[in-house]
mmCIF file of C-alpha atoms in Angstrom:
data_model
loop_
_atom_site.group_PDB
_atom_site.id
_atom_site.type_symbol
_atom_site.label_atom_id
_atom_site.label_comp_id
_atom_site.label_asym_id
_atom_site.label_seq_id
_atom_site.Cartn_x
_atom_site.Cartn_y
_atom_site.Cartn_z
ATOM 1 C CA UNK A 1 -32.665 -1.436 -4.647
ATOM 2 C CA UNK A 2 -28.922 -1.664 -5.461
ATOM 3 C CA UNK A 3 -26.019 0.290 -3.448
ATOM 4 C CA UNK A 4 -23.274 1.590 -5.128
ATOM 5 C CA UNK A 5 -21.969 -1.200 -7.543
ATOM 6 C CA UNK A 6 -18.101 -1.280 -8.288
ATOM 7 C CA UNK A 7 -16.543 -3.750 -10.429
ATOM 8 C CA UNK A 8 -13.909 -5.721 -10.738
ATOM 9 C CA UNK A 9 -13.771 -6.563 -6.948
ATOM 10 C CA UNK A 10 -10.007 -7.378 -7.396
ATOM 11 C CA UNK A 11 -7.681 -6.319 -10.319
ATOM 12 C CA UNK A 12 -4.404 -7.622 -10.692
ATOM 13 C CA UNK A 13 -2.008 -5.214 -13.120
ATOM 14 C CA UNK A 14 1.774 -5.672 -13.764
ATOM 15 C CA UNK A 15 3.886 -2.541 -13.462
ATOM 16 C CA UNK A 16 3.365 -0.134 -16.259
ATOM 17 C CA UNK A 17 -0.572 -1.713 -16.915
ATOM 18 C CA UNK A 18 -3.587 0.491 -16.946
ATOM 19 C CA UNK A 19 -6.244 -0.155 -14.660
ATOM 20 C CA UNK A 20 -9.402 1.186 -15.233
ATOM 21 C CA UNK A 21 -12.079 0.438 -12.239
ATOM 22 C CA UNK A 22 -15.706 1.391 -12.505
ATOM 23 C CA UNK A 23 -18.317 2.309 -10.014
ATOM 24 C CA UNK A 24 -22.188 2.424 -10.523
ATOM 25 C CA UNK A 25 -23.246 4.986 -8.400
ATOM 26 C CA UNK A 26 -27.147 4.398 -6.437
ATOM 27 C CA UNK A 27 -30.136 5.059 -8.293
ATOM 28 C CA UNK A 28 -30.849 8.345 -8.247
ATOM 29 C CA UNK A 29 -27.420 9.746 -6.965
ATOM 30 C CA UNK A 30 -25.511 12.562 -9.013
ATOM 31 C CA UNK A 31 -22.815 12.647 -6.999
ATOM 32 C CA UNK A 32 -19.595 10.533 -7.019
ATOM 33 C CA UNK A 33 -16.730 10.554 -4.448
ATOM 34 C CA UNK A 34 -13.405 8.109 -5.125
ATOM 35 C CA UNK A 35 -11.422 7.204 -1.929
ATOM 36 C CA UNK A 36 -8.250 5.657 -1.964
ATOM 37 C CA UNK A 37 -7.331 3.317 1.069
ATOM 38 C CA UNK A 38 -3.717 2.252 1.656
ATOM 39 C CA UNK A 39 -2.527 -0.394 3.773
ATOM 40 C CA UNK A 40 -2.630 0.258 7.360
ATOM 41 C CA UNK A 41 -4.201 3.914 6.475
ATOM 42 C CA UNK A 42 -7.396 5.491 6.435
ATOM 43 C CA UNK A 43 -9.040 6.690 3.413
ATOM 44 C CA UNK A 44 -8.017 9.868 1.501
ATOM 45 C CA UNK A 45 -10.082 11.632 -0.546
ATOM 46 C CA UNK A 46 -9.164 12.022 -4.573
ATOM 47 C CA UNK A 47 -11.999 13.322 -6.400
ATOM 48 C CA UNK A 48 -15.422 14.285 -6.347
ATOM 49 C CA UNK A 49 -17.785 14.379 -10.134
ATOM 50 C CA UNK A 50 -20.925 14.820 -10.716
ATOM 51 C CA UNK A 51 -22.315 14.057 -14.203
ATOM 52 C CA UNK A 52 -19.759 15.291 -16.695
ATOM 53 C CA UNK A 53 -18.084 17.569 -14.234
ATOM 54 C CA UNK A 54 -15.197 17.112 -12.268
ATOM 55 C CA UNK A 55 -16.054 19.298 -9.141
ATOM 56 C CA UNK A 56 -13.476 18.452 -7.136
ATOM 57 C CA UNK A 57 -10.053 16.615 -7.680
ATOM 58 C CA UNK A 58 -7.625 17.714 -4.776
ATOM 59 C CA UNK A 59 -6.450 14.526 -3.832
ATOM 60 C CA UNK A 60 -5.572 13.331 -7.505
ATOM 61 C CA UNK A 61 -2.302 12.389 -7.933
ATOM 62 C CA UNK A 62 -1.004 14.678 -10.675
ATOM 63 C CA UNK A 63 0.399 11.942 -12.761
ATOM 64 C CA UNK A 64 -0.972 9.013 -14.361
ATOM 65 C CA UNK A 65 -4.238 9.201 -12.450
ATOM 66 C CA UNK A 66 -7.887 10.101 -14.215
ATOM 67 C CA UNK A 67 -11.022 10.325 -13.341
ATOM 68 C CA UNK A 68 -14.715 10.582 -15.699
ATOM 69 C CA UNK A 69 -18.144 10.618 -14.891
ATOM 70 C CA UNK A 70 -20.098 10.487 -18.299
ATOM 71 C CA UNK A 71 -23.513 11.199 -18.937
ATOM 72 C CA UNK A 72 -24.494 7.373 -19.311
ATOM 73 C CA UNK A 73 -22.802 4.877 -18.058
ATOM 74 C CA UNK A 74 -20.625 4.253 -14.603
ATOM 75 C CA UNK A 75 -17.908 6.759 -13.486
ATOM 76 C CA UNK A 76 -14.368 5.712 -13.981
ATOM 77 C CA UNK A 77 -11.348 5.769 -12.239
ATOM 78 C CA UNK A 78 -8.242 5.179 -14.739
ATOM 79 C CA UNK A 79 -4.669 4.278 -13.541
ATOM 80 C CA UNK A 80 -2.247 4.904 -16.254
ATOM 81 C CA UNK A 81 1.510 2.883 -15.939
ATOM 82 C CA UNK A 82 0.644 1.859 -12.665
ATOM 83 C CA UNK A 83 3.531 0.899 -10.508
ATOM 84 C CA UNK A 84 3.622 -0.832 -6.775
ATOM 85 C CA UNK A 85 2.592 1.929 -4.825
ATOM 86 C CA UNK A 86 -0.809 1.963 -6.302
ATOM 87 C CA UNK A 87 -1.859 -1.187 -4.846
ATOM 88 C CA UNK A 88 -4.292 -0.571 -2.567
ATOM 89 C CA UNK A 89 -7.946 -0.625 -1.786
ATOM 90 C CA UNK A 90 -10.376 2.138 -4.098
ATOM 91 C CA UNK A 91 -13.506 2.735 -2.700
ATOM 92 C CA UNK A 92 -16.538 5.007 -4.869
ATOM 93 C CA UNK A 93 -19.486 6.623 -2.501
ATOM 94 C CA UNK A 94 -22.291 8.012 -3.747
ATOM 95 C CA UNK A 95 -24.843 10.754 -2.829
ATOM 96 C CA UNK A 96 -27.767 12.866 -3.661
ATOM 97 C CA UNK A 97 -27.149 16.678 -3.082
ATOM 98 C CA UNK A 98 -27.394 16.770 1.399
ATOM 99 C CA UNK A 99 -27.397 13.335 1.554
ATOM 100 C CA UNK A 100 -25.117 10.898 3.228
ATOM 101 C CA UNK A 101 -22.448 9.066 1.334
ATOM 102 C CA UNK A 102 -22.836 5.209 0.415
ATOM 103 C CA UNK A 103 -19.787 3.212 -0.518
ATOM 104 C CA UNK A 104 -19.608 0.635 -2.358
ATOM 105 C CA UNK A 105 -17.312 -2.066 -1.588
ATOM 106 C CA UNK A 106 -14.252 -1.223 -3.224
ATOM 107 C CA UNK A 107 -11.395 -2.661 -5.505
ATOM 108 C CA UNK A 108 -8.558 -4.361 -4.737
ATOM 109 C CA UNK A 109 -6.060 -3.359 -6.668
ATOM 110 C CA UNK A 110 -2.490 -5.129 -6.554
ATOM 111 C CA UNK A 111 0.291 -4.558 -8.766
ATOM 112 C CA UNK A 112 3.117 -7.113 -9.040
ATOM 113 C CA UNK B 1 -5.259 21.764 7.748
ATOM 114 C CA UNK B 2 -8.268 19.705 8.855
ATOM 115 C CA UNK B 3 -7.324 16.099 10.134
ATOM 116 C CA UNK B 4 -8.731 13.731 12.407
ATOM 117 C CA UNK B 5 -6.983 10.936 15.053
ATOM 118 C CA UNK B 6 -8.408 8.311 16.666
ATOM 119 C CA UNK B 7 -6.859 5.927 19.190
ATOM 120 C CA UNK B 8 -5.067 3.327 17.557
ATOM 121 C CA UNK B 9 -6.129 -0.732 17.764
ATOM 122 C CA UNK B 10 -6.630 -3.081 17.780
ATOM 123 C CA UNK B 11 -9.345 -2.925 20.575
ATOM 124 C CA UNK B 12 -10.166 -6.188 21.881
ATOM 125 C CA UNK B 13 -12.697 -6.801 24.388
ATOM 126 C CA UNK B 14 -15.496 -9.444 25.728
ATOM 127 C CA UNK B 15 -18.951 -9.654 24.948
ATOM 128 C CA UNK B 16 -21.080 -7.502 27.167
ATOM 129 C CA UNK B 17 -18.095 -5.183 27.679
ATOM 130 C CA UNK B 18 -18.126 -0.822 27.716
ATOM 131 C CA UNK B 19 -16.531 0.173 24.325
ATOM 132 C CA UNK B 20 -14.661 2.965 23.955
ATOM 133 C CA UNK B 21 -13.121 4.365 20.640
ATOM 134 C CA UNK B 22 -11.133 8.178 20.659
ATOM 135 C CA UNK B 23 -11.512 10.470 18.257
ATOM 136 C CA UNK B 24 -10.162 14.342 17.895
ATOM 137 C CA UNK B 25 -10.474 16.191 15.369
ATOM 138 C CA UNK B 26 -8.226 19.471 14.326
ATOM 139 C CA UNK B 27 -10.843 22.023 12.108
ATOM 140 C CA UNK B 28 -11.337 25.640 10.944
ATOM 141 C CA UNK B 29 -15.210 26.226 10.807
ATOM 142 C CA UNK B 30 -18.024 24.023 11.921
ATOM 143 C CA UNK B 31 -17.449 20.444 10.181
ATOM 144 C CA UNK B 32 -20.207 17.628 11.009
ATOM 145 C CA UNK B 33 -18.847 14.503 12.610
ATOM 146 C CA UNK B 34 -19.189 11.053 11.478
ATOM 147 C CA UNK B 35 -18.710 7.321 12.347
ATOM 148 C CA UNK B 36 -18.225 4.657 9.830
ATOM 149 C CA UNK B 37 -18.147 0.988 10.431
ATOM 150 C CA UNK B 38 -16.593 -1.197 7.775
ATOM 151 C CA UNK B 39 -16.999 -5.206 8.158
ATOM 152 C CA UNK B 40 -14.625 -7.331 6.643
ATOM 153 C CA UNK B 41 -14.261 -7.116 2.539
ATOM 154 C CA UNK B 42 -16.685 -4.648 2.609
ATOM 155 C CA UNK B 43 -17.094 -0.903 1.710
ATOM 156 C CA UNK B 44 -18.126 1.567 4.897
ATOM 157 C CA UNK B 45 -21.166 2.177 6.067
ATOM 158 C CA UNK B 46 -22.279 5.269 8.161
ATOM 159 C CA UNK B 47 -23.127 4.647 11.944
ATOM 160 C CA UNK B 48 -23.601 7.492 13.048
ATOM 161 C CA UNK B 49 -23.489 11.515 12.454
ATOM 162 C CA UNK B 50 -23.600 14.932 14.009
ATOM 163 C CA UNK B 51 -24.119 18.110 12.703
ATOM 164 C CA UNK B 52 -23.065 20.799 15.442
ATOM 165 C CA UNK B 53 -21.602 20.926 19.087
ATOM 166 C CA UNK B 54 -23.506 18.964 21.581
ATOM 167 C CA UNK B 55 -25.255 16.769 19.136
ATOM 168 C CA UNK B 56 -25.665 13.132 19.826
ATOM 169 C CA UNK B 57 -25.636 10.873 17.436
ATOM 170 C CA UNK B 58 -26.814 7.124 18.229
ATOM 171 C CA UNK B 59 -27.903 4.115 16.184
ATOM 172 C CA UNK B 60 -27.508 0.276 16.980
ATOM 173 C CA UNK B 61 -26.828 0.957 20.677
ATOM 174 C CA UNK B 62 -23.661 3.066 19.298
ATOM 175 C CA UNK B 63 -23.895 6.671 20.461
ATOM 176 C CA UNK B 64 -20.934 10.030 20.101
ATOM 177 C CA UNK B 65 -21.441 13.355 21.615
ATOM 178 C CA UNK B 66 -19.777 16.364 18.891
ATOM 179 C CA UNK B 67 -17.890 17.897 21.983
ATOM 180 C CA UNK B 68 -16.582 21.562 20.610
ATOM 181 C CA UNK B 69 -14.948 22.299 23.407
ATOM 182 C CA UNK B 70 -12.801 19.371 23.609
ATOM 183 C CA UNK B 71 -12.438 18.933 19.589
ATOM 184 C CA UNK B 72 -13.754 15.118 20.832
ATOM 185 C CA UNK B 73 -16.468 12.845 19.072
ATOM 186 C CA UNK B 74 -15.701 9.492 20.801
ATOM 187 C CA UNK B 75 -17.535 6.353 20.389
ATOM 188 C CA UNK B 76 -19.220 4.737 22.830
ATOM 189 C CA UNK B 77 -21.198 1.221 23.509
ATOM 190 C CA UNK B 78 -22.888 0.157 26.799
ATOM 191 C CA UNK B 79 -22.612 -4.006 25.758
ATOM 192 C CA UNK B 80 -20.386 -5.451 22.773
ATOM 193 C CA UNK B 81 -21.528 -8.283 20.912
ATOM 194 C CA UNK B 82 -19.556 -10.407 18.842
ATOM 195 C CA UNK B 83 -20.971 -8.892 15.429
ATOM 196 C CA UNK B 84 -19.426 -5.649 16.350
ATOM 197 C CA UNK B 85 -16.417 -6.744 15.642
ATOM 198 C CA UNK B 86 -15.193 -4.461 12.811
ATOM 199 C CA UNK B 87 -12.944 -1.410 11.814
ATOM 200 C CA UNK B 88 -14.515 1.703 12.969
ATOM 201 C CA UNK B 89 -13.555 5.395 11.214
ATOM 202 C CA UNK B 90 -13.969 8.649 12.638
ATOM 203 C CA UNK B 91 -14.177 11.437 9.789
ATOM 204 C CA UNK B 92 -15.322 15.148 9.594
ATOM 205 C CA UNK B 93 -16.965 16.740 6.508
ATOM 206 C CA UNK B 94 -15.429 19.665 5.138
ATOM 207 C CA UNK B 95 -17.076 22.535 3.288
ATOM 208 C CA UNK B 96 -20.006 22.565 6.323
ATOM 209 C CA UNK B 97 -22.291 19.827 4.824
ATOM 210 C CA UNK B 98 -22.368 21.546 1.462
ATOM 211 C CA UNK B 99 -20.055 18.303 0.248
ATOM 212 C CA UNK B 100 -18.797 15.017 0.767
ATOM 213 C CA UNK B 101 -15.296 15.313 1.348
ATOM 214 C CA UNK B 102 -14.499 13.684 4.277
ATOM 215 C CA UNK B 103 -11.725 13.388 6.263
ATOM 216 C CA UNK B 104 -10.846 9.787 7.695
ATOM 217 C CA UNK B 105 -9.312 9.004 11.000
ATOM 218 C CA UNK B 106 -6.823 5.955 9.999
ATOM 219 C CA UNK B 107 -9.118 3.289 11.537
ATOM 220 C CA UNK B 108 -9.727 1.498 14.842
ATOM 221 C CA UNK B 109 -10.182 -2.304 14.773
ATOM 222 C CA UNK B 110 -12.484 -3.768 17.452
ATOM 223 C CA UNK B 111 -11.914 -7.283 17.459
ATOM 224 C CA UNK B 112 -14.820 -8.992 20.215
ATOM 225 C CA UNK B 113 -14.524 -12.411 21.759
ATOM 226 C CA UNK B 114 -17.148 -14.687 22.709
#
């Protein structure tokens, strides 16, 4: 029974890149959170979808920054021109309406 | 707005000692209270969760009392054991358990030595 499945583990991007990182949410979960954890920091919330729907995307930055969950196929996170601040760790979590939240284990993302 | 601190690391201690992480929490409403463990190059994992004041939530010998009157929800072991040894968040749930948006303390590592 696979947990949430995100992919690539670590991404490398030069300034000004795209980086697109995916995330396969559990079997049977609708519901898809993206969590953004900087160095030292805990994570901050940026979005919450559920199939097709955006529900939720407070803590997107307002630039560069997109977010899809499609009907088929894994939820993506896309970083447009990404520059050295957005290096950091991206976590996806998954639930089913009043369920907990799994995470995956995240992406690395480091731009030189 | 809604945030959550917890003492900062890292925490190191001996096997077989009393563990002790803060957390406080600043809320409007009735958020449930979490703690999340997250080993090394891993994602988190809940540990434990409570739902309204004077719940206790306990799993792996872990336990946190939601404490309303103190805005506390500190974690507490009886006897560490090396595999312990991990970052531990604090976070509340905002929108009273309709959603997932948490709030995350910034992390406490627990480092334990043999």
């Amino acid at each position: 029974n696979a947990g949430v499945m995100q992919n690539p583990r670590h991404l490398v991007r030069r300034r000004g890149q795209e980086a697109r990182l995916r995330c396969s949410p559990m079997k049977g979960h609708s519901h898809v959170y993206w969590y953004r954890q900087l160095p030292e920091e805990g994570l901050k919330f940026m979005v919450y979808l559920q199939k097709e729907n955006i529900i939720d995307e407070s803590g997107m930055p307002k630039e560069r920054f997109s977010a899809e969950f499609p009907k088929e196929g894994p939820s993506i996170l896309r970083i447009q021109q990404v520059v050295r601040g957005d290096s950091a760790a991206y976590f996806c979590a998954s639930s089913s309406p009043n369920s907990p939240l799994h995470f995956g284990n995240g992406t690395r993302l480091t731009v030189t | 707005g809604n945030s959550v601190t917890q003492m900062e690391g890292p925490v190191t201690l001996s096997e077989e000692a009393f563990l002790t992480i803060n957390c406080t929490y600043t809320a409007t409403g009735y958020p449930s209270l979490f703690w999340y463990v997250q080993y090394p190059g891993e994602g988190l994992q809940l540990l434990l969760k409570a739902t309204k004041a004077d719940d206790k939530g306990s799993n792996k010998g872990f336990e946190a009392t939601y404490r309303k009157e103190t805005t506390s929800f500190h974690l507490e072991k009886g006897s560490v054991q090396v595999s312990d040894s991990a970052v531990y968040f604090c976070a509340l749930s905002e929108g009273g358990g309709a959603t997932n948006k948490l709030i995350f303390g910034t992390g406490t590592l627990l480092a334990v030595q043999p």
